[in-house]
Amino acid sequence: MKKALITGITGQDGSYLAELLLEKGYQVFGLVRRKSSADYGNAEHLVGKVKFIYGDMTDSISLINAMKISQADEVYNLAAQSFVGTSWEQPLATADIDAIGVTNLLEAIRIIKPSARFYQASTSEMFGLVQEIPQRETTPFYPRSPYGVAKLYGHWITKNYRESYDMHASSGILFNHESERRGIEFVTRKITNSVAKISLGLQEKLELGNMDAKRDWGHAKDYVNAMWLMLQQEKADDYVVATGETHTVREFVELAFAEVGIEIEWQGKEENEIGINKLNGKTVVCINPDFYRPAEVELLLGSPEKAEKHLGWVRQVSFNELIKLMVKNDLELIRKRS
Ligand code: NAP
Ligand code: GDD
C-alpha cells in the first residue's frame, strides 16, 4: 500500500486529492493546523479514513515529525495562505507559509525519506503581468502580489532541490480551479453564493471589484488528477495545468445569473458600472472599489499542451458546467440552511 502525505488537506484541492488517493488504494495522511475547535474543513467527511497529523508549514519540527509518522512515498504540498488579496495585508505570514514553508518541507523529506516524491502547488499567479499569451512552462515569470512572489520562491526551491539532491520534486503551475468546495472569498464562489441568495430573495446585490480581469478557470477535481499524474512519471518536471480558455469575471457573473433565470443588462462604466435584472429593473451587481487590488493580474490563459501530451491529462468539466455545478450546489446549501 502506497503512503501519501497531503499538506492543506482541509482546503479545496486537499480534500479532492485525498478522495482520489483513497480511491486508488493509498494510505493517506493529512497535515492539519491545531485550532481552538476541532475543524477539518473540506476534509470533515474523511475523518476515520485519513490519518490526521498536527503540524504547520512554519514549524519545521512538525514537518519532520509528519514525515517520520507517515513515511510517505508521495508528498503533496498544497498548504498555503492562498488568497491573493490577503497577501497584501499579511505579506510576512504569506512568505513564511508559501515560500519558506516549502523549504521546511523539502528539508523534512531530505532528512527522513529523500526517496519520497514531492509535488509543489505552484500557480499561474507567478506569470502576473504576463510576458506571453498563452502562458507555458517556458514563459518568463512576473508576479504581481506578495502571494505570487512567495510562490515563485516555492517554485524555484523545488527545482533547486531536484537539481541539487536529485529529488523527485515536481511543480504543477496550476491556473485557477474552482468547485463547490471553493472558499467563499474567491470571486467565483462569491458570485455563485450571491446569485443563489439573490434568486431566493435573501440578498439584494453582489458587490465586486475588477470585472474586466480574465481568468482560465477549470474544475478542481480535474486538476488534482494532474497532480497525481506528475508524481507517477519516471522523471520529475514542471507542468502547466489549464483549460486553454479565458473568460472575464463579467462573463462568469452573466452565466451564473443565467442559471437562475436572470438576464443581466450592464449600464455605466468603471466604478459606476451596474448590472440590472432585465425582468424587474433592479440593480443586482455593482462595483465596490474596496475589492480592487494594489496591483492586478489582468489576463491569465494557459496552454495545457505539455500536460496533455506527457501526462495524458484530460479535462472533464467545461467552463459552463463548472458554473452550473457551483450555482446548483449553493442553491441547495442555502435552501437546506433556511
Ligand atoms: P485553500 O482551499 O485555501 O487551502 C489551503 C490549505 O492550506 C488549507 O488546508 C489550510 O488550512 C492550509 N494552510 C494554510 N496555512 C497553513 C499553515 N501555516 N500550515 C499548514 N497548513 C496551512 O487552497 P486551494 O484552492 O485548495 O489550493 C491548494 C494549493 O494550490 C495552495 O497552495 C494554492 O496556493 C495553490 N493553487 C491554487 C489554485 C486555485 O485556483 N485553487 C491555483 C494555483 C495554485 P486551514 O484549513 O487550517 O486554513
Ligand atoms: N476575490 C475577489 N473578490 N476577486 C474579485 C472580486 C471580488 O469581489 N471582484 C473582482 N475580482 C477579481 C480579482 O481582482 C481577480 O482579478 C479575479 O477576480 C480572481 O480573483 P480570485 O478569485 O480571488 O482569484 P485569484 O486569481 O486572485 O487567485 C486564485 O487563483 C490563483 C491561480 O491563478 C487563487 O486560488 C490563488 O491561490 C491561485 O494561485
Tab-separated table of C-alpha atoms and ligand atoms in Angstrom:
chain	number	residue	atom	x	y	z
A	1	MET	CA	0.000	0.000	0.000
A	2	LYS	CA	1.456	3.366	-1.070
A	3	LYS	CA	1.508	6.127	1.522
A	4	ALA	CA	0.831	9.783	0.774
A	5	LEU	CA	1.104	12.888	2.919
A	6	ILE	CA	-1.044	15.883	1.947
A	7	THR	CA	-0.489	19.334	3.431
A	8	GLY	CA	-3.515	21.610	3.050
A	9	ILE	CA	-5.893	18.637	3.272
A	10	THR	CA	-8.649	20.795	4.797
A	11	GLY	CA	-8.675	23.044	1.709
A	12	GLN	CA	-10.427	22.708	-1.641
A	13	ASP	CA	-7.738	20.738	-3.508
A	14	GLY	CA	-6.519	18.747	-0.500
A	15	SER	CA	-9.934	17.206	0.070
A	16	TYR	CA	-10.390	16.197	-3.595
A	17	LEU	CA	-6.859	14.821	-3.771
A	18	ALA	CA	-7.381	12.769	-0.601
A	19	GLU	CA	-10.532	11.256	-2.135
A	20	LEU	CA	-8.656	10.411	-5.338
A	21	LEU	CA	-5.756	8.755	-3.481
A	22	LEU	CA	-8.085	6.776	-1.195
A	23	GLU	CA	-9.903	5.504	-4.306
A	24	LYS	CA	-6.540	4.404	-5.685
A	25	GLY	CA	-5.824	2.416	-2.510
A	26	TYR	CA	-3.306	4.750	-0.851
A	27	GLN	CA	-2.956	5.177	2.881
A	28	VAL	CA	-3.492	8.926	3.264
A	29	PHE	CA	-2.006	11.196	5.946
A	30	GLY	CA	-3.106	14.816	6.199
A	31	LEU	CA	-1.349	17.706	7.920
A	32	VAL	CA	-3.788	19.862	9.896
A	33	ARG	CA	-3.320	23.014	11.942
A	34	ARG	CA	-4.426	22.985	15.539
A	35	LYS	CA	-7.478	25.217	16.028
A	36	SER	CA	-9.463	26.204	19.116
A	37	SER	CA	-12.296	23.942	17.981
A	38	ALA	CA	-11.888	20.713	16.005
A	39	ASP	CA	-12.449	21.640	12.368
A	40	TYR	CA	-11.378	19.568	9.374
A	41	GLY	CA	-12.914	21.966	6.841
A	42	ASN	CA	-13.432	20.341	3.444
A	43	ALA	CA	-11.987	17.071	4.806
A	44	GLU	CA	-14.651	16.638	7.522
A	45	HIS	CA	-16.165	13.669	5.640
A	46	LEU	CA	-12.748	11.986	5.571
A	47	VAL	CA	-12.405	11.678	9.348
A	48	GLY	CA	-11.773	7.974	10.017
A	49	LYS	CA	-10.416	7.398	6.511
A	50	VAL	CA	-7.387	9.703	6.680
A	51	LYS	CA	-4.807	9.836	9.468
A	52	PHE	CA	-4.524	13.482	10.529
A	53	ILE	CA	-1.221	14.790	11.896
A	54	TYR	CA	-0.979	18.178	13.608
A	55	GLY	CA	1.573	20.498	12.053
A	56	ASP	CA	2.236	23.831	10.439
A	57	MET	CA	4.273	24.834	7.399
A	58	THR	CA	6.146	27.380	9.536
A	59	ASP	CA	7.183	24.768	12.129
A	60	SER	CA	9.902	22.610	10.591
A	61	ILE	CA	9.937	20.201	13.561
A	62	SER	CA	6.272	19.400	12.966
A	63	LEU	CA	7.032	18.626	9.309
A	64	ILE	CA	9.908	16.319	10.247
A	65	ASN	CA	7.512	14.645	12.650
A	66	ALA	CA	4.842	14.299	9.910
A	67	MET	CA	7.397	12.617	7.637
A	68	LYS	CA	8.520	10.303	10.455
A	69	ILE	CA	4.950	9.246	11.263
A	70	SER	CA	3.754	8.877	7.671
A	71	GLN	CA	6.919	7.524	5.985
A	72	ALA	CA	5.161	8.874	2.885
A	73	ASP	CA	6.151	7.697	-0.600
A	74	GLU	CA	4.460	10.773	-2.087
A	75	VAL	CA	4.167	14.218	-0.510
A	76	TYR	CA	1.725	16.779	-1.928
A	77	ASN	CA	2.373	20.306	-0.673
A	78	LEU	CA	-0.952	22.094	-1.060
A	79	ALA	CA	-0.828	24.157	2.149
A	80	ALA	CA	-0.724	27.898	1.591
A	81	GLN	CA	-2.100	31.290	2.504
A	82	SER	CA	-3.840	31.064	-0.843
A	83	PHE	CA	-5.905	34.250	-1.058
A	84	VAL	CA	-4.114	36.848	-3.179
A	85	GLY	CA	-5.960	39.801	-1.596
A	86	THR	CA	-4.849	38.862	1.925
A	87	SER	CA	-1.228	38.637	0.828
A	88	TRP	CA	-1.005	42.459	0.880
A	89	GLU	CA	-2.409	42.505	4.407
A	90	GLN	CA	-0.196	39.641	5.649
A	91	PRO	CA	2.880	39.677	3.413
A	92	LEU	CA	5.210	38.152	6.001
A	93	ALA	CA	2.902	35.326	7.045
A	94	THR	CA	2.317	34.629	3.349
A	95	ALA	CA	6.081	34.433	2.761
A	96	ASP	CA	6.666	32.259	5.849
A	97	ILE	CA	3.999	29.748	4.774
A	98	ASP	CA	4.128	29.858	0.956
A	99	ALA	CA	7.885	30.379	0.475
A	100	ILE	CA	9.989	29.292	3.487
A	101	GLY	CA	7.401	26.632	4.336
A	102	VAL	CA	8.314	24.822	1.112
A	103	THR	CA	11.974	24.635	2.150
A	104	ASN	CA	10.903	23.421	5.592
A	105	LEU	CA	9.013	20.559	3.966
A	106	LEU	CA	11.712	19.722	1.403
A	107	GLU	CA	14.259	19.559	4.237
A	108	ALA	CA	11.977	17.273	6.276
A	109	ILE	CA	11.791	14.939	3.259
A	110	ARG	CA	15.548	15.120	2.662
A	111	ILE	CA	16.254	14.241	6.306
A	112	ILE	CA	13.646	11.492	6.803
A	113	LYS	CA	12.944	9.945	3.397
A	114	PRO	CA	14.766	11.509	0.413
A	115	SER	CA	13.313	8.922	-1.970
A	116	ALA	CA	9.794	10.324	-1.431
A	117	ARG	CA	8.250	12.029	-4.455
A	118	PHE	CA	7.254	15.668	-3.952
A	119	TYR	CA	4.541	17.836	-5.543
A	120	GLN	CA	4.626	21.623	-5.156
A	121	ALA	CA	1.439	23.663	-5.732
A	122	SER	CA	2.825	26.380	-7.986
A	123	THR	CA	0.490	28.861	-9.611
A	124	SER	CA	-0.337	30.926	-12.680
A	125	GLU	CA	-0.107	33.964	-10.355
A	126	MET	CA	3.668	33.680	-10.940
A	127	PHE	CA	3.048	34.877	-14.532
A	128	GLY	CA	1.295	38.006	-13.168
A	129	LEU	CA	1.996	40.735	-15.694
A	130	VAL	CA	2.041	38.221	-18.492
A	131	GLN	CA	5.034	38.207	-20.829
A	132	GLU	CA	3.472	35.841	-23.373
A	133	ILE	CA	-0.011	34.621	-24.394
A	134	PRO	CA	-0.796	31.813	-23.779
A	135	GLN	CA	1.448	31.135	-20.778
A	136	ARG	CA	3.555	27.969	-20.918
A	137	GLU	CA	6.250	26.285	-18.818
A	138	THR	CA	8.852	28.441	-20.624
A	139	THR	CA	7.088	31.812	-20.201
A	140	PRO	CA	9.092	34.250	-18.011
A	141	PHE	CA	7.544	34.993	-14.606
A	142	TYR	CA	6.460	38.446	-13.368
A	143	PRO	CA	4.491	38.061	-10.113
A	144	ARG	CA	2.187	40.931	-9.087
A	145	SER	CA	1.370	40.181	-5.433
A	146	PRO	CA	3.212	39.145	-2.259
A	147	TYR	CA	1.467	35.789	-2.791
A	148	GLY	CA	2.850	35.459	-6.330
A	149	VAL	CA	6.344	36.418	-5.158
A	150	ALA	CA	6.268	33.891	-2.295
A	151	LYS	CA	5.015	31.151	-4.629
A	152	LEU	CA	7.824	31.908	-7.058
A	153	TYR	CA	10.340	31.157	-4.293
A	154	GLY	CA	8.500	27.872	-3.612
A	155	HIS	CA	8.659	27.044	-7.313
A	156	TRP	CA	12.388	27.676	-7.631
A	157	ILE	CA	13.387	25.966	-4.380
A	158	THR	CA	11.531	22.863	-5.604
A	159	LYS	CA	13.501	22.947	-8.852
A	160	ASN	CA	16.682	23.600	-6.891
A	161	TYR	CA	16.205	20.569	-4.607
A	162	ARG	CA	15.536	18.460	-7.707
A	163	GLU	CA	18.814	19.608	-9.240
A	164	SER	CA	20.890	19.749	-6.009
A	165	TYR	CA	19.838	16.486	-4.388
A	166	ASP	CA	18.347	14.557	-7.295
A	167	MET	CA	14.996	14.534	-5.519
A	168	HIS	CA	11.832	13.593	-7.428
A	169	ALA	CA	10.315	17.074	-6.957
A	170	SER	CA	7.768	18.461	-9.443
A	171	SER	CA	5.798	21.687	-9.643
A	172	GLY	CA	2.345	21.996	-11.131
A	173	ILE	CA	1.770	25.526	-12.424
A	174	LEU	CA	-1.972	25.365	-11.990
A	175	PHE	CA	-4.302	28.005	-13.376
A	176	ASN	CA	-7.442	28.952	-11.422
A	177	HIS	CA	-9.571	25.993	-10.486
A	178	GLU	CA	-12.815	26.205	-8.618
A	179	SER	CA	-15.524	23.917	-7.276
A	180	GLU	CA	-18.433	23.536	-4.934
A	181	ARG	CA	-15.781	23.487	-2.151
A	182	ARG	CA	-14.104	26.766	-3.142
A	183	GLY	CA	-13.519	29.270	-0.301
A	184	ILE	CA	-16.244	31.919	-0.163
A	185	GLU	CA	-13.866	34.903	-0.626
A	186	PHE	CA	-12.681	33.806	-4.092
A	187	VAL	CA	-14.572	35.557	-6.859
A	188	THR	CA	-16.296	32.516	-8.422
A	189	ARG	CA	-17.772	31.209	-5.168
A	190	LYS	CA	-18.617	34.744	-4.043
A	191	ILE	CA	-20.599	35.119	-7.274
A	192	THR	CA	-22.396	31.752	-7.179
A	193	ASN	CA	-23.242	32.136	-3.477
A	194	SER	CA	-24.612	35.664	-4.060
A	195	VAL	CA	-26.540	34.615	-7.168
A	196	ALA	CA	-28.202	31.827	-5.187
A	197	LYS	CA	-29.080	34.211	-2.335
A	198	ILE	CA	-30.365	36.948	-4.674
A	199	SER	CA	-32.556	34.459	-6.533
A	200	LEU	CA	-34.032	33.279	-3.215
A	201	GLY	CA	-34.670	36.854	-2.050
A	202	LEU	CA	-32.024	36.658	0.705
A	203	GLN	CA	-29.600	39.253	-0.687
A	204	GLU	CA	-30.057	42.433	-2.716
A	205	LYS	CA	-26.777	42.979	-4.534
A	206	LEU	CA	-23.442	41.455	-5.422
A	207	GLU	CA	-20.501	43.858	-4.920
A	208	LEU	CA	-17.401	43.201	-6.981
A	209	GLY	CA	-14.038	44.762	-7.874
A	210	ASN	CA	-12.396	44.454	-11.288
A	211	MET	CA	-14.862	42.696	-13.586
A	212	ASP	CA	-12.539	43.007	-16.611
A	213	ALA	CA	-9.992	40.593	-15.110
A	214	LYS	CA	-9.680	37.449	-17.249
A	215	ARG	CA	-9.015	34.005	-15.831
A	216	ASP	CA	-8.534	30.475	-17.138
A	217	TRP	CA	-10.985	28.589	-14.899
A	218	GLY	CA	-11.267	24.800	-14.554
A	219	HIS	CA	-12.720	22.351	-12.008
A	220	ALA	CA	-10.529	21.341	-9.028
A	221	LYS	CA	-11.403	17.641	-9.387
A	222	ASP	CA	-9.739	17.563	-12.826
A	223	TYR	CA	-6.689	19.416	-11.517
A	224	VAL	CA	-5.891	17.087	-8.591
A	225	ASN	CA	-5.695	14.262	-11.104
A	226	ALA	CA	-2.886	16.152	-12.868
A	227	MET	CA	-1.013	16.399	-9.542
A	228	TRP	CA	-1.141	12.642	-9.105
A	229	LEU	CA	-0.094	12.013	-12.720
A	230	MET	CA	3.004	14.205	-12.236
A	231	LEU	CA	4.242	12.009	-9.386
A	232	GLN	CA	3.737	8.830	-11.444
A	233	GLN	CA	6.278	9.943	-14.088
A	234	GLU	CA	9.749	8.448	-14.128
A	235	LYS	CA	11.319	11.908	-14.139
A	236	ALA	CA	10.238	14.913	-12.109
A	237	ASP	CA	9.340	18.017	-14.129
A	238	ASP	CA	7.159	21.147	-14.164
A	239	TYR	CA	3.797	21.331	-15.931
A	240	VAL	CA	1.210	23.995	-16.700
A	241	VAL	CA	-2.328	22.776	-15.978
A	242	ALA	CA	-5.008	24.946	-17.583
A	243	THR	CA	-8.028	24.834	-19.859
A	244	GLY	CA	-6.698	26.955	-22.724
A	245	GLU	CA	-9.756	29.241	-22.442
A	246	THR	CA	-10.049	32.617	-20.769
A	247	HIS	CA	-13.157	34.469	-19.542
A	248	THR	CA	-13.822	37.759	-17.763
A	249	VAL	CA	-15.302	37.989	-14.295
A	250	ARG	CA	-18.234	39.766	-16.017
A	251	GLU	CA	-18.899	36.698	-18.200
A	252	PHE	CA	-18.866	34.490	-15.101
A	253	VAL	CA	-21.451	36.795	-13.492
A	254	GLU	CA	-23.723	36.697	-16.571
A	255	LEU	CA	-23.632	32.900	-16.826
A	256	ALA	CA	-24.179	32.392	-13.095
A	257	PHE	CA	-27.262	34.632	-13.132
A	258	ALA	CA	-28.497	32.842	-16.257
A	259	GLU	CA	-28.537	29.608	-14.193
A	260	VAL	CA	-31.309	31.100	-12.024
A	261	GLY	CA	-33.176	32.609	-14.983
A	262	ILE	CA	-31.916	36.182	-14.555
A	263	GLU	CA	-30.655	38.078	-17.591
A	264	ILE	CA	-28.252	40.908	-16.796
A	265	GLU	CA	-28.117	44.228	-18.610
A	266	TRP	CA	-24.959	46.279	-17.990
A	267	GLN	CA	-25.101	50.051	-17.629
A	268	GLY	CA	-22.455	52.671	-16.792
A	269	LYS	CA	-18.685	52.422	-16.832
A	270	GLU	CA	-15.816	51.587	-14.479
A	271	GLU	CA	-16.719	52.362	-10.846
A	272	ASN	CA	-20.255	53.310	-11.883
A	273	GLU	CA	-20.984	50.116	-13.756
A	274	ILE	CA	-24.093	48.258	-12.609
A	275	GLY	CA	-25.808	45.027	-13.598
A	276	ILE	CA	-29.578	45.203	-13.832
A	277	ASN	CA	-32.045	42.325	-13.666
A	278	LYS	CA	-33.818	42.751	-17.020
A	279	LEU	CA	-37.022	41.209	-15.668
A	280	ASN	CA	-37.687	43.738	-12.884
A	281	GLY	CA	-35.159	46.570	-13.426
A	282	LYS	CA	-33.476	46.000	-10.038
A	283	THR	CA	-29.721	46.563	-9.651
A	284	VAL	CA	-28.197	43.223	-8.666
A	285	VAL	CA	-24.481	43.904	-9.359
A	286	CYS	CA	-22.406	46.974	-8.504
A	287	ILE	CA	-18.745	47.917	-8.120
A	288	ASN	CA	-17.091	48.376	-4.743
A	289	PRO	CA	-13.550	49.732	-5.215
A	290	ASP	CA	-12.565	48.127	-1.872
A	291	PHE	CA	-12.236	44.918	-3.893
A	292	TYR	CA	-9.688	46.424	-6.310
A	293	ARG	CA	-6.140	45.152	-5.763
A	294	PRO	CA	-2.979	47.303	-5.401
A	295	ALA	CA	-1.589	45.506	-8.471
A	296	GLU	CA	-3.789	43.365	-10.694
A	297	VAL	CA	-3.250	40.291	-12.832
A	298	GLU	CA	-5.373	41.280	-15.813
A	299	LEU	CA	-5.154	38.205	-18.011
A	300	LEU	CA	-4.375	34.551	-17.468
A	301	LEU	CA	-4.560	31.991	-20.243
A	302	GLY	CA	-2.583	28.777	-20.012
A	303	SER	CA	-1.508	26.210	-22.546
A	304	PRO	CA	-2.124	22.646	-21.242
A	305	GLU	CA	-0.253	21.163	-24.230
A	306	LYS	CA	2.642	19.617	-22.263
A	307	ALA	CA	0.395	18.161	-19.538
A	308	GLU	CA	-1.932	16.672	-22.147
A	309	LYS	CA	0.897	15.217	-24.217
A	310	HIS	CA	3.286	13.974	-21.495
A	311	LEU	CA	0.877	13.150	-18.672
A	312	GLY	CA	-2.125	12.158	-20.766
A	313	TRP	CA	-4.118	14.636	-18.692
A	314	VAL	CA	-7.690	15.178	-19.878
A	315	ARG	CA	-10.090	17.813	-18.578
A	316	GLN	CA	-13.656	16.637	-17.941
A	317	VAL	CA	-15.542	19.731	-16.747
A	318	SER	CA	-16.198	22.685	-19.079
A	319	PHE	CA	-16.494	26.342	-18.025
A	320	ASN	CA	-20.289	26.272	-18.365
A	321	GLU	CA	-20.590	23.004	-16.426
A	322	LEU	CA	-18.398	24.408	-13.654
A	323	ILE	CA	-20.740	27.385	-13.183
A	324	LYS	CA	-23.806	25.149	-13.329
A	325	LEU	CA	-22.403	22.840	-10.618
A	326	MET	CA	-21.411	25.727	-8.345
A	327	VAL	CA	-24.746	27.586	-8.581
A	328	LYS	CA	-26.728	24.369	-8.083
A	329	ASN	CA	-24.650	23.491	-5.022
A	330	ASP	CA	-25.077	26.953	-3.460
A	331	LEU	CA	-28.827	26.894	-4.062
A	332	GLU	CA	-29.041	23.504	-2.314
A	333	LEU	CA	-26.864	24.583	0.625
A	334	ILE	CA	-28.842	27.781	1.209
A	335	ARG	CA	-32.217	26.028	0.901
A	336	LYS	CA	-31.047	23.420	3.450
A	337	ARG	CA	-29.963	26.131	5.913
A	338	SER	CA	-33.092	28.319	5.645
B	1	NAP	P1	-7.288	26.520	0.082
B	1	NAP	O1	-8.642	25.943	-0.107
B	1	NAP	O2	-7.154	27.925	0.563
B	1	NAP	O3	-6.500	25.563	1.121
B	1	NAP	C1	-5.306	25.959	1.717
B	1	NAP	C2	-4.900	24.908	2.726
B	1	NAP	O4	-3.643	25.306	3.311
B	1	NAP	C3	-5.892	24.740	3.903
B	1	NAP	O5	-5.979	23.374	4.210
B	1	NAP	C4	-5.198	25.482	5.035
B	1	NAP	O6	-5.531	25.004	6.316
B	1	NAP	C5	-3.735	25.150	4.724
B	1	NAP	N1	-2.789	26.029	5.398
B	1	NAP	C6	-2.740	27.384	5.357
B	1	NAP	N2	-1.729	27.833	6.120
B	1	NAP	C7	-1.106	26.742	6.642
B	1	NAP	C8	-0.008	26.567	7.505
B	1	NAP	N3	0.685	27.596	8.006
B	1	NAP	N4	0.354	25.296	7.837
B	1	NAP	C9	-0.353	24.226	7.364
B	1	NAP	N5	-1.419	24.352	6.559
B	1	NAP	C10	-1.786	25.595	6.183
B	1	NAP	O7	-6.428	26.403	-1.248
B	1	NAP	P2	-6.691	25.510	-2.573
B	1	NAP	O8	-7.517	26.299	-3.504
B	1	NAP	O9	-7.096	24.154	-2.165
B	1	NAP	O10	-5.226	25.482	-3.192
B	1	NAP	C11	-4.294	24.454	-2.850
B	1	NAP	C12	-2.892	24.926	-3.177
B	1	NAP	O11	-2.801	25.199	-4.568
B	1	NAP	C13	-2.467	26.206	-2.486
B	1	NAP	O12	-1.088	26.112	-2.242
B	1	NAP	C14	-2.725	27.299	-3.524
B	1	NAP	O13	-1.894	28.407	-3.302
B	1	NAP	C15	-2.375	26.542	-4.788
B	1	NAP	N6	-3.073	26.967	-6.012
B	1	NAP	C16	-4.423	27.062	-6.038
B	1	NAP	C17	-5.065	27.403	-7.218
B	1	NAP	C18	-6.565	27.510	-7.291
B	1	NAP	O14	-7.061	28.113	-8.256
B	1	NAP	N7	-7.305	26.913	-6.371
B	1	NAP	C19	-4.305	27.629	-8.388
B	1	NAP	C20	-2.916	27.501	-8.322
B	1	NAP	C21	-2.308	27.143	-7.136
B	1	NAP	P3	-6.690	25.661	7.236
B	1	NAP	O15	-7.942	24.932	6.876
B	1	NAP	O16	-6.208	25.372	8.602
B	1	NAP	O17	-6.751	27.125	6.907
B	2	GDD	N1	-11.795	37.657	-4.664
B	2	GDD	C1	-12.379	38.586	-5.405
B	2	GDD	N2	-13.448	39.263	-4.907
B	2	GDD	N3	-11.879	38.831	-6.646
B	2	GDD	C2	-12.507	39.761	-7.386
B	2	GDD	C3	-13.621	40.477	-6.946
B	2	GDD	C4	-14.109	40.221	-5.636
B	2	GDD	O1	-15.074	40.818	-5.166
B	2	GDD	N4	-14.021	41.305	-7.937
B	2	GDD	C5	-13.205	41.112	-8.955
B	2	GDD	N5	-12.263	40.180	-8.637
B	2	GDD	C6	-11.165	39.736	-9.496
B	2	GDD	C7	-9.788	39.806	-8.833
B	2	GDD	O2	-9.299	41.161	-8.832
B	2	GDD	C8	-9.019	38.860	-9.732
B	2	GDD	O3	-8.574	39.538	-10.869
B	2	GDD	C9	-10.057	37.811	-10.150
B	2	GDD	O4	-11.343	38.369	-9.808
B	2	GDD	C10	-9.907	36.459	-9.482
B	2	GDD	O5	-9.780	36.646	-8.093
B	2	GDD	P1	-9.769	35.395	-7.064
B	2	GDD	O6	-10.969	34.558	-7.283
B	2	GDD	O7	-9.556	35.957	-5.705
B	2	GDD	O8	-8.544	34.519	-7.554
B	2	GDD	P2	-7.053	34.884	-7.980
B	2	GDD	O9	-6.973	34.708	-9.458
B	2	GDD	O10	-6.612	36.163	-7.408
B	2	GDD	O11	-6.228	33.746	-7.242
B	2	GDD	C11	-6.633	32.369	-7.319
B	2	GDD	O12	-6.028	31.749	-8.428
B	2	GDD	C12	-4.598	31.654	-8.371
B	2	GDD	C13	-4.132	30.990	-9.670
B	2	GDD	O13	-4.054	31.944	-10.679
B	2	GDD	C14	-6.244	31.694	-6.002
B	2	GDD	O14	-6.806	30.401	-5.979
B	2	GDD	C15	-4.740	31.544	-5.871
B	2	GDD	O15	-4.420	30.748	-4.723
B	2	GDD	C16	-4.206	30.852	-7.139
B	2	GDD	O16	-2.813	30.717	-7.058
